[in-house]
XYZ file of C-alpha atoms in Angstrom:
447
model
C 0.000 0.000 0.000
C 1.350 3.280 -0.945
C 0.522 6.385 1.035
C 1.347 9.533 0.254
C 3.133 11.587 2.604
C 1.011 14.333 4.487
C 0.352 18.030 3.043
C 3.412 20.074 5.068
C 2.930 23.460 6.289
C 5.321 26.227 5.833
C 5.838 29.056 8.131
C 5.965 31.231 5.188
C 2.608 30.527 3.957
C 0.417 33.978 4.216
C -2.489 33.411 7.183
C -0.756 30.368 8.383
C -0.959 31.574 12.210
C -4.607 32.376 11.686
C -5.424 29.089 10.149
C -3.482 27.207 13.269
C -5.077 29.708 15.821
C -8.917 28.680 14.265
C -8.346 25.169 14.309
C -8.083 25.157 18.166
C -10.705 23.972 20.266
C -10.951 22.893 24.029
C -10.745 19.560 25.217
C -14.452 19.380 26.443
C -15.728 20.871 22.829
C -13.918 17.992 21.242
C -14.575 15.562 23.998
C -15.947 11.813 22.586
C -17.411 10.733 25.688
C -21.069 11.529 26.387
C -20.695 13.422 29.335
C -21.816 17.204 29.890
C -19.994 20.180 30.294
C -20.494 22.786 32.473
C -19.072 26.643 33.196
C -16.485 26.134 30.129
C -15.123 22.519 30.972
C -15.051 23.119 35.044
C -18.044 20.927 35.829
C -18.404 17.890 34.280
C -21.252 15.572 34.653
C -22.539 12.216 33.219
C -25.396 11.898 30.266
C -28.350 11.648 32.893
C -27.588 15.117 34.715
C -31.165 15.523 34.570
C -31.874 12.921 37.515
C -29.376 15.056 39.582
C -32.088 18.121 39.946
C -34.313 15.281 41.496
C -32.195 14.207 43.856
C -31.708 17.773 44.912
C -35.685 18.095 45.444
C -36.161 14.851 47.683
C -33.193 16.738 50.142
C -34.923 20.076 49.696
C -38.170 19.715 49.816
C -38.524 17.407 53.052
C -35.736 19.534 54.920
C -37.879 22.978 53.872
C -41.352 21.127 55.494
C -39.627 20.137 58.760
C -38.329 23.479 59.058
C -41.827 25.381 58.852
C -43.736 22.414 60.192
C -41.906 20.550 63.178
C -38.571 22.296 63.996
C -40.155 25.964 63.990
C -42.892 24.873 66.665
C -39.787 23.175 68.788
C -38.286 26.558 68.911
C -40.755 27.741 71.154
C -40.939 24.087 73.359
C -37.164 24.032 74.107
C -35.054 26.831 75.630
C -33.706 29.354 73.257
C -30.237 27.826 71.950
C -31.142 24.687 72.059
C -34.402 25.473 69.949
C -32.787 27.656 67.682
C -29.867 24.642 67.082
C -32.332 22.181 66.275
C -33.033 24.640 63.232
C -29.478 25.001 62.728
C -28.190 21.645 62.197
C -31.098 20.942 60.216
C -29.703 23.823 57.599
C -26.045 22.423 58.068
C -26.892 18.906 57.409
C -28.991 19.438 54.490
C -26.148 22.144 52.806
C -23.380 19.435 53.142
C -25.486 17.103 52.062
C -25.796 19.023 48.619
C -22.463 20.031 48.431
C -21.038 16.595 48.491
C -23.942 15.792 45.841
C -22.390 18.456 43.999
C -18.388 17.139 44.414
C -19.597 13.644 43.448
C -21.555 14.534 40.153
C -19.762 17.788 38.995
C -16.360 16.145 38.977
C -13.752 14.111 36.884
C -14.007 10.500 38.575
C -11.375 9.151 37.346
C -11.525 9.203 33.645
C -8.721 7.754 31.716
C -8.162 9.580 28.394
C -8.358 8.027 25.299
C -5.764 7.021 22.705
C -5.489 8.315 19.213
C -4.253 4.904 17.879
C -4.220 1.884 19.305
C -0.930 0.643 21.250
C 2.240 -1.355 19.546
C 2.334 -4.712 19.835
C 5.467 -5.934 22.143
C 7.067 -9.165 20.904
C 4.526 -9.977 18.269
C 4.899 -13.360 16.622
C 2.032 -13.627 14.635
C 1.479 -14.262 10.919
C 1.003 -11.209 8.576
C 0.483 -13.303 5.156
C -2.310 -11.418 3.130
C -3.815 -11.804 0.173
C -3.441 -9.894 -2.877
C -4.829 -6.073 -2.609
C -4.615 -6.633 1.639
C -3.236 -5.377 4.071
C -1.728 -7.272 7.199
C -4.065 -6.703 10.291
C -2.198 -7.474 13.585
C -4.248 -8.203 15.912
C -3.800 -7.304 19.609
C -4.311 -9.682 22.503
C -7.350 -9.232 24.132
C -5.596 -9.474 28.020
C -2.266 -8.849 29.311
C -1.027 -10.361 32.920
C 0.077 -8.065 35.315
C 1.177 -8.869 38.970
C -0.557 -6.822 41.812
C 0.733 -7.723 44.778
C 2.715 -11.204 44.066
C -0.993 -11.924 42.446
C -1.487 -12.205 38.697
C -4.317 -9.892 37.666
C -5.573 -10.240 34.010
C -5.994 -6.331 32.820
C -8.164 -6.232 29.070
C -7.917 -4.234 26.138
C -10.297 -1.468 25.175
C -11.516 -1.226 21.965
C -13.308 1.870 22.247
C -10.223 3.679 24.203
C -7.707 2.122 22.227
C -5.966 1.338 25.537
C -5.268 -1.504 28.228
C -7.471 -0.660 30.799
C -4.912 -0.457 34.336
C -6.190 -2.725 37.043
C -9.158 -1.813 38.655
C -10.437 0.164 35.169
C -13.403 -0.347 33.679
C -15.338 1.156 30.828
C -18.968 3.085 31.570
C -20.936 1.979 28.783
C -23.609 5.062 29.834
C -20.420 7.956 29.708
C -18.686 5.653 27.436
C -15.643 6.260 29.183
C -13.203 4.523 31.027
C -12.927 4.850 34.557
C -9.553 4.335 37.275
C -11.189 1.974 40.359
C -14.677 1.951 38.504
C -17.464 1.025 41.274
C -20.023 1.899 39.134
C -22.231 4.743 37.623
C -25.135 6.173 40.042
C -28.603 7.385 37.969
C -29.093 9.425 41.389
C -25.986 11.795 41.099
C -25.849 11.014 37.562
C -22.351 10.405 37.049
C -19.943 7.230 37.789
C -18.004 6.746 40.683
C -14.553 6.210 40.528
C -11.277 6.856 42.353
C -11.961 10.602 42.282
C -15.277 10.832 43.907
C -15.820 7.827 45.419
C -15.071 9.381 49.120
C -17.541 11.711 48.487
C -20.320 9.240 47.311
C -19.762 7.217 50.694
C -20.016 11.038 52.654
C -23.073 11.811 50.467
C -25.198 8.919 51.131
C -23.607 9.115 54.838
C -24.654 12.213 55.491
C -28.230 11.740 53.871
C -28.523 8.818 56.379
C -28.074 11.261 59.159
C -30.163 13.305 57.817
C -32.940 10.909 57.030
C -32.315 9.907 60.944
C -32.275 13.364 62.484
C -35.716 14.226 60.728
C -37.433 11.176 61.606
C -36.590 11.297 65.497
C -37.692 14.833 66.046
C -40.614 14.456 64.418
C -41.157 11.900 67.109
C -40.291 14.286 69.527
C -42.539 17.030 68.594
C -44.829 14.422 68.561
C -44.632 13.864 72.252
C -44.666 16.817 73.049
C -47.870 17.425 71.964
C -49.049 14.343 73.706
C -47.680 15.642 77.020
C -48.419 18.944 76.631
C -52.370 18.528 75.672
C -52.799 14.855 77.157
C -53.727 13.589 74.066
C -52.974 9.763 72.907
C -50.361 9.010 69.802
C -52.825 8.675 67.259
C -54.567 11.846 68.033
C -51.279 13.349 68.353
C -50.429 12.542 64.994
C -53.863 13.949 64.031
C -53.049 17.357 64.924
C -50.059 17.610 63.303
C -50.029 15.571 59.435
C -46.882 17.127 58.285
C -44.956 15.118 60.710
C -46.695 11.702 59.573
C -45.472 12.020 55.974
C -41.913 13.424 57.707
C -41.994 10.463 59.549
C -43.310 7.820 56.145
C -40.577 9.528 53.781
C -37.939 9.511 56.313
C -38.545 5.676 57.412
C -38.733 4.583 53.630
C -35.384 6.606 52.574
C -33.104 5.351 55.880
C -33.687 1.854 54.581
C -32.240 3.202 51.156
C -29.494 5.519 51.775
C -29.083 3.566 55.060
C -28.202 0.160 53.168
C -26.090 1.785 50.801
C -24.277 3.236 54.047
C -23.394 -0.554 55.372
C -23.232 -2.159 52.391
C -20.232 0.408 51.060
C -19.074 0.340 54.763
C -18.332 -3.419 54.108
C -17.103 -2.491 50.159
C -14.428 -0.132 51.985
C -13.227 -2.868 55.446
C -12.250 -5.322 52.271
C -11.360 -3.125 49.361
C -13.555 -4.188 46.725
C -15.871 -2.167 44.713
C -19.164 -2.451 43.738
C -18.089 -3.726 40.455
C -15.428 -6.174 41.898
C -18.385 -7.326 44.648
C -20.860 -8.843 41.729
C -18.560 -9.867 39.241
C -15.472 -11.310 40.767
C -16.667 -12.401 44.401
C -13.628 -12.064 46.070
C -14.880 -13.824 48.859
C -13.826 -17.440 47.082
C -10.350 -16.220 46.037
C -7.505 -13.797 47.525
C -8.265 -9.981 46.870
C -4.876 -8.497 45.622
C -5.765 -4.953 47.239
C -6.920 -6.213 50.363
C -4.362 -4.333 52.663
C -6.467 -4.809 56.562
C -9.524 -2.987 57.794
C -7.475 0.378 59.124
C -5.480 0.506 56.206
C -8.592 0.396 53.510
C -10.373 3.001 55.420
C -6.976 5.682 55.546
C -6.976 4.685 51.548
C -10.345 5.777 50.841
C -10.277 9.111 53.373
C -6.648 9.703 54.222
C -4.768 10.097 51.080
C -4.478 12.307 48.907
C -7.043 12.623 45.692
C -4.840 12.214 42.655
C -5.041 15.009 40.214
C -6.971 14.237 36.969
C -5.651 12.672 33.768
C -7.416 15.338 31.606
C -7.250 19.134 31.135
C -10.644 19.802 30.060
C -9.876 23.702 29.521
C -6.730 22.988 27.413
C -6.645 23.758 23.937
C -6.459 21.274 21.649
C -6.264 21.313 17.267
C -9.269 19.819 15.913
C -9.393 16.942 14.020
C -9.982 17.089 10.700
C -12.905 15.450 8.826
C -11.729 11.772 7.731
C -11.850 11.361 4.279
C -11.373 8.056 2.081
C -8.020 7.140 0.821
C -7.558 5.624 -2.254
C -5.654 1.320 -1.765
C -4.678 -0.800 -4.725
C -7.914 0.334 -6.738
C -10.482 0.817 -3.678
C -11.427 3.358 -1.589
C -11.548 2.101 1.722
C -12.635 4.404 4.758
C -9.321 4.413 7.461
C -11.957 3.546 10.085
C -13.397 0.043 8.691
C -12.565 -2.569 10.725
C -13.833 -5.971 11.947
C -16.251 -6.107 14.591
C -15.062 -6.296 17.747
C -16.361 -7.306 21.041
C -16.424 -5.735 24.707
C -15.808 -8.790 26.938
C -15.741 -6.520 29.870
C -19.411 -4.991 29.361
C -20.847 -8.487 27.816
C -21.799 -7.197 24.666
C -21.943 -8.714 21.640
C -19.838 -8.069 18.254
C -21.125 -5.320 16.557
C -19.805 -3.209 13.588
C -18.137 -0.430 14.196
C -19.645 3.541 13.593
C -17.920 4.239 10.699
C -19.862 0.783 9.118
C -23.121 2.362 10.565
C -21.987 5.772 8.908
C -21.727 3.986 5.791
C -25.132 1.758 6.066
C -26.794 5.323 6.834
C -25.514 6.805 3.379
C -26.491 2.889 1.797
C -23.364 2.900 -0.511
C -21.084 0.283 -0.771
C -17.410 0.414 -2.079
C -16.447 -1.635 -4.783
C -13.385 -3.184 -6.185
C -14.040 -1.406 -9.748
C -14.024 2.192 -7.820
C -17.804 2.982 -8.194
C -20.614 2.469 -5.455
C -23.466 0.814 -5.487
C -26.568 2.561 -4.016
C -29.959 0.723 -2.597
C -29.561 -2.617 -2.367
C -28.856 -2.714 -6.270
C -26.984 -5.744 -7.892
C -23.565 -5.973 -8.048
C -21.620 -6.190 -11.528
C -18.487 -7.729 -11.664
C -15.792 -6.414 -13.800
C -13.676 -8.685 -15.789
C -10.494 -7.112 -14.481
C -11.890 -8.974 -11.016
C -10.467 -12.295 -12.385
C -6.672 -11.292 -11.807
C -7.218 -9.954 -8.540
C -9.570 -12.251 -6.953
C -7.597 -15.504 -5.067
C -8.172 -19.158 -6.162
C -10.472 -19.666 -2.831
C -12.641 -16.755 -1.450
C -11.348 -15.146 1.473
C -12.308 -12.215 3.675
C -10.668 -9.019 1.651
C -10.188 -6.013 3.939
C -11.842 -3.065 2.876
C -13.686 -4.344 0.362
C -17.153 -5.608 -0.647
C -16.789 -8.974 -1.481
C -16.047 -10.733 2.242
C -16.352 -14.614 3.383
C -20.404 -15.099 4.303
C -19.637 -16.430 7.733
C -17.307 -14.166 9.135
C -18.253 -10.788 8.181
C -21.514 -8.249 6.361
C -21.628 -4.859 5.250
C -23.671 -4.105 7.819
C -27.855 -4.101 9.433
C -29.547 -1.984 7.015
C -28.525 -2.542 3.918
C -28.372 -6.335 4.119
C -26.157 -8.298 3.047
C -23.466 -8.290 0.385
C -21.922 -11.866 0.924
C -20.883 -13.383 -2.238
C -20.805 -16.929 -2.713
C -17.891 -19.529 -4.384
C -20.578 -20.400 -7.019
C -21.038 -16.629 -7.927
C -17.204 -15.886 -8.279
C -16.753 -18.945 -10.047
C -19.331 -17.660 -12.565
C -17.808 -14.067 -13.150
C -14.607 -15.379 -13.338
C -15.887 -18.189 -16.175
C -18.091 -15.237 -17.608
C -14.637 -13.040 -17.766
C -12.787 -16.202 -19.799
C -15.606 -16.673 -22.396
C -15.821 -12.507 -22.971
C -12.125 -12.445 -23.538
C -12.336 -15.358 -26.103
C -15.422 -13.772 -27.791
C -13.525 -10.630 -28.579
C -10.349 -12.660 -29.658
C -12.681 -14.588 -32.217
C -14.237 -11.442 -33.922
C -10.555 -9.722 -34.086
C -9.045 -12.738 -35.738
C -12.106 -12.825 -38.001
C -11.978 -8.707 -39.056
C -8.171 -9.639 -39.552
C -8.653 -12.398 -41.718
C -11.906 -9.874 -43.909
């Protein structure tokens, strides 16, 4: 395959600075993860940010009915600071509450950029032979072995990040990113939780515990004090005052929520899993590499230091240009078709890649005679095909004609597999054309 060397710029060239200068964009305007940006690239949030404003309203609006309802008639029961503190810590609780919402969804948790081409192979001793008009496709292995801890840990290869994921790394298939120490991605914060924010989750649903807690045992107090201070029973008690009852209902339901989370990420935290590591590995029947004791996983988690992120979402970046076809050995081929590939770490199966579904959507298909072949029409075979074309049919990269049980041109546009019998007629066609225009130049000759 010959490529042509890239168009080079000179310094002399008149605008050249102001062509450089408008090709610039920030990270976050070019970023190909679905996440959303915020304030210029300073916040950044997952897909479903949306589900974040509802989490904010079940804090807010329960805290903003016990203040009017229950905690502003305990003011006047209890002595004057302790009254008025009841109020207080109400406020506190429920503003640290949101602002560790806000640190665990409006921050980078952990995201590991992506590569612009996939890694070199080390020590690669496959074969490359190709066919004619191929090119060699190495293929990487899907897992490397690394040791963590005098235990081997198998660490896999992302397709979509172009990148061996380090241990502990997972890919988000909702951000489609991947993550450092990926626990897993929360619809209630809406963003994933990795080794950036995941102290902050555990203080978040901590602290809404407390809160949930604090709520439902002073409506319980107030309460009482109604029943003492009227002589009333509970239930006509609860009569007088119904804002407490659903205080009381919401709070009960949500401490079993937030509550569980609490233990169950308490436990996550004594052994050093994650959430992800819990339900797919189960360390419990094999030896956890990262397991370091119960006082050393807590100081990891809330006594070291939050490393700095991977990405500069503010930095300035050129912007890639459009991706255009490149002419190979008679074909154009797009530089992003390749064979389907498969994400063993999400469970999906092998699907065609987006440039594929870019070309279904325009229905064209590229052909070995350098035309295209719109809607489904049939395929003509030209007689030059016969010296290119193998003995046996094989898959041919970039190309249309491809072996019919290891690859299609894709979902919508059905499929373009072409059988032995078919090549074995074009070719035979091709033979008897050539000999038909021999025969009527040897007969003109011989006129």
């Amino acid at each position: 395959m010959n490529v042509g060397p890239p168009p080079s710029f000179r310094a002399s060239d008149s605008g050249a600075g102001a062509v450089d200068k408008s090709v610039l964009v920030r990270t976050y305007q070019a970023w190909k993860g679905s996440n959303i940006f915020c304030l210029q690239g300073r916040l950044i949030f997952g897909p479903d940010v949306r589900s974040l404003f509802f989490t904010v309203f079940l804090i807010v609006v329960p805290v903003v009915f016990f203040c009017i309802f229950v905690a502003r008639k305990l003011m006047d029961d209890f002595p004057h600071d302790l009254g008025i503190s009841i109020m207080v810590v109400t406020v506190v609780l429920a503003l640290f509450d949101l602002i560790l919402l806000l640190l665990t969804s409006g921050r980078d948790p952990g995201i590991i950029a992506r590569n612009a081409n996939p890694p070199e192979l080390e020590g690669y001793e496959g074969s490359t032979e190709v066919g004619p008009g191929q090119t060699p496709q190495l293929r990487l292995p899907r897992t490397r072995d690394v040791i963590v801890n005098g235990i081997t840990v198998k660490i896999k290869y992302c397709d979509t990040c172009m990148l061996y994921r380090p241990p502990r790394c997972s890919h988000c298939s909702i951000c489609n990113n991947c993550v450092e120490k990926f626990d897993h991605h929360c619809p209630w914060v809406g963003q994933c939780i990795g080794l950036r924010n995941y102290r902050f989750f555990f203080m978040f649903v901590f602290s809404s515990t407390v809160l949930c807690l604090y709520v439902h045992a002073f409506c319980w107090v107030y309460i009482k004090r109604i029943m003492n201070g009227e002589g009333l029973s509970i239930w006509k008690a609860m009569a007088k005052t119904p804002a407490s009852i659903v205080l009381l209902v919401y709070s009960f339901i949500s401490v079993w929520f937030v509550g569980g989370l609490t233990v169950f990420h308490t436990y996550l935290i004594s052994t050093n899993q994650s959430t992800y590591e819990n339900f797919r590995y189960r360390y419990d029947h094999r030896d956890n590499p990262y397991n370091k004791g119960v006082i050393e996983n807590f100081m990891e988690v809330f006594c070291t230091s939050i490393p700095p992120s991977k990405n500069n979402f503010r930095a300035k970046i050129p912007k890639e240009p459009a991706i255009q076809s490149r002419r190979i050995t008679g074909g154009y081929v797009s530089p992003n078709l390749r064979k389907p590939v498969t994400d063993i770490e999400m469970g999906r199966k092998p699907v065609w890649d987006e440039a594929v579904g870019d070309a279904d959507d325009n229905e064209e298909i590229v052909r070995n005679d350098n035309s295209l072949d719109k809607h489904g029409g049939s395929v003509e075979l030209s007689p030059d095909l016969s010296r290119i074309l193998p003995p046996e049919p094989e898959s041919i990269e970039g190309r249309g004609i491809s072996h019919p049980r290891r690859s299609s041109w894709g979902r919508k546009s059905g499929s373009w597999d072409i059988s032995p019998e078919v090549i074995a007629a074009a070719v035979g066609e091709s033979k008897r054309n050539d000999n038909l225009t021999n025969e009527i130049n040897s007969r003109a000759n011989c006129k």
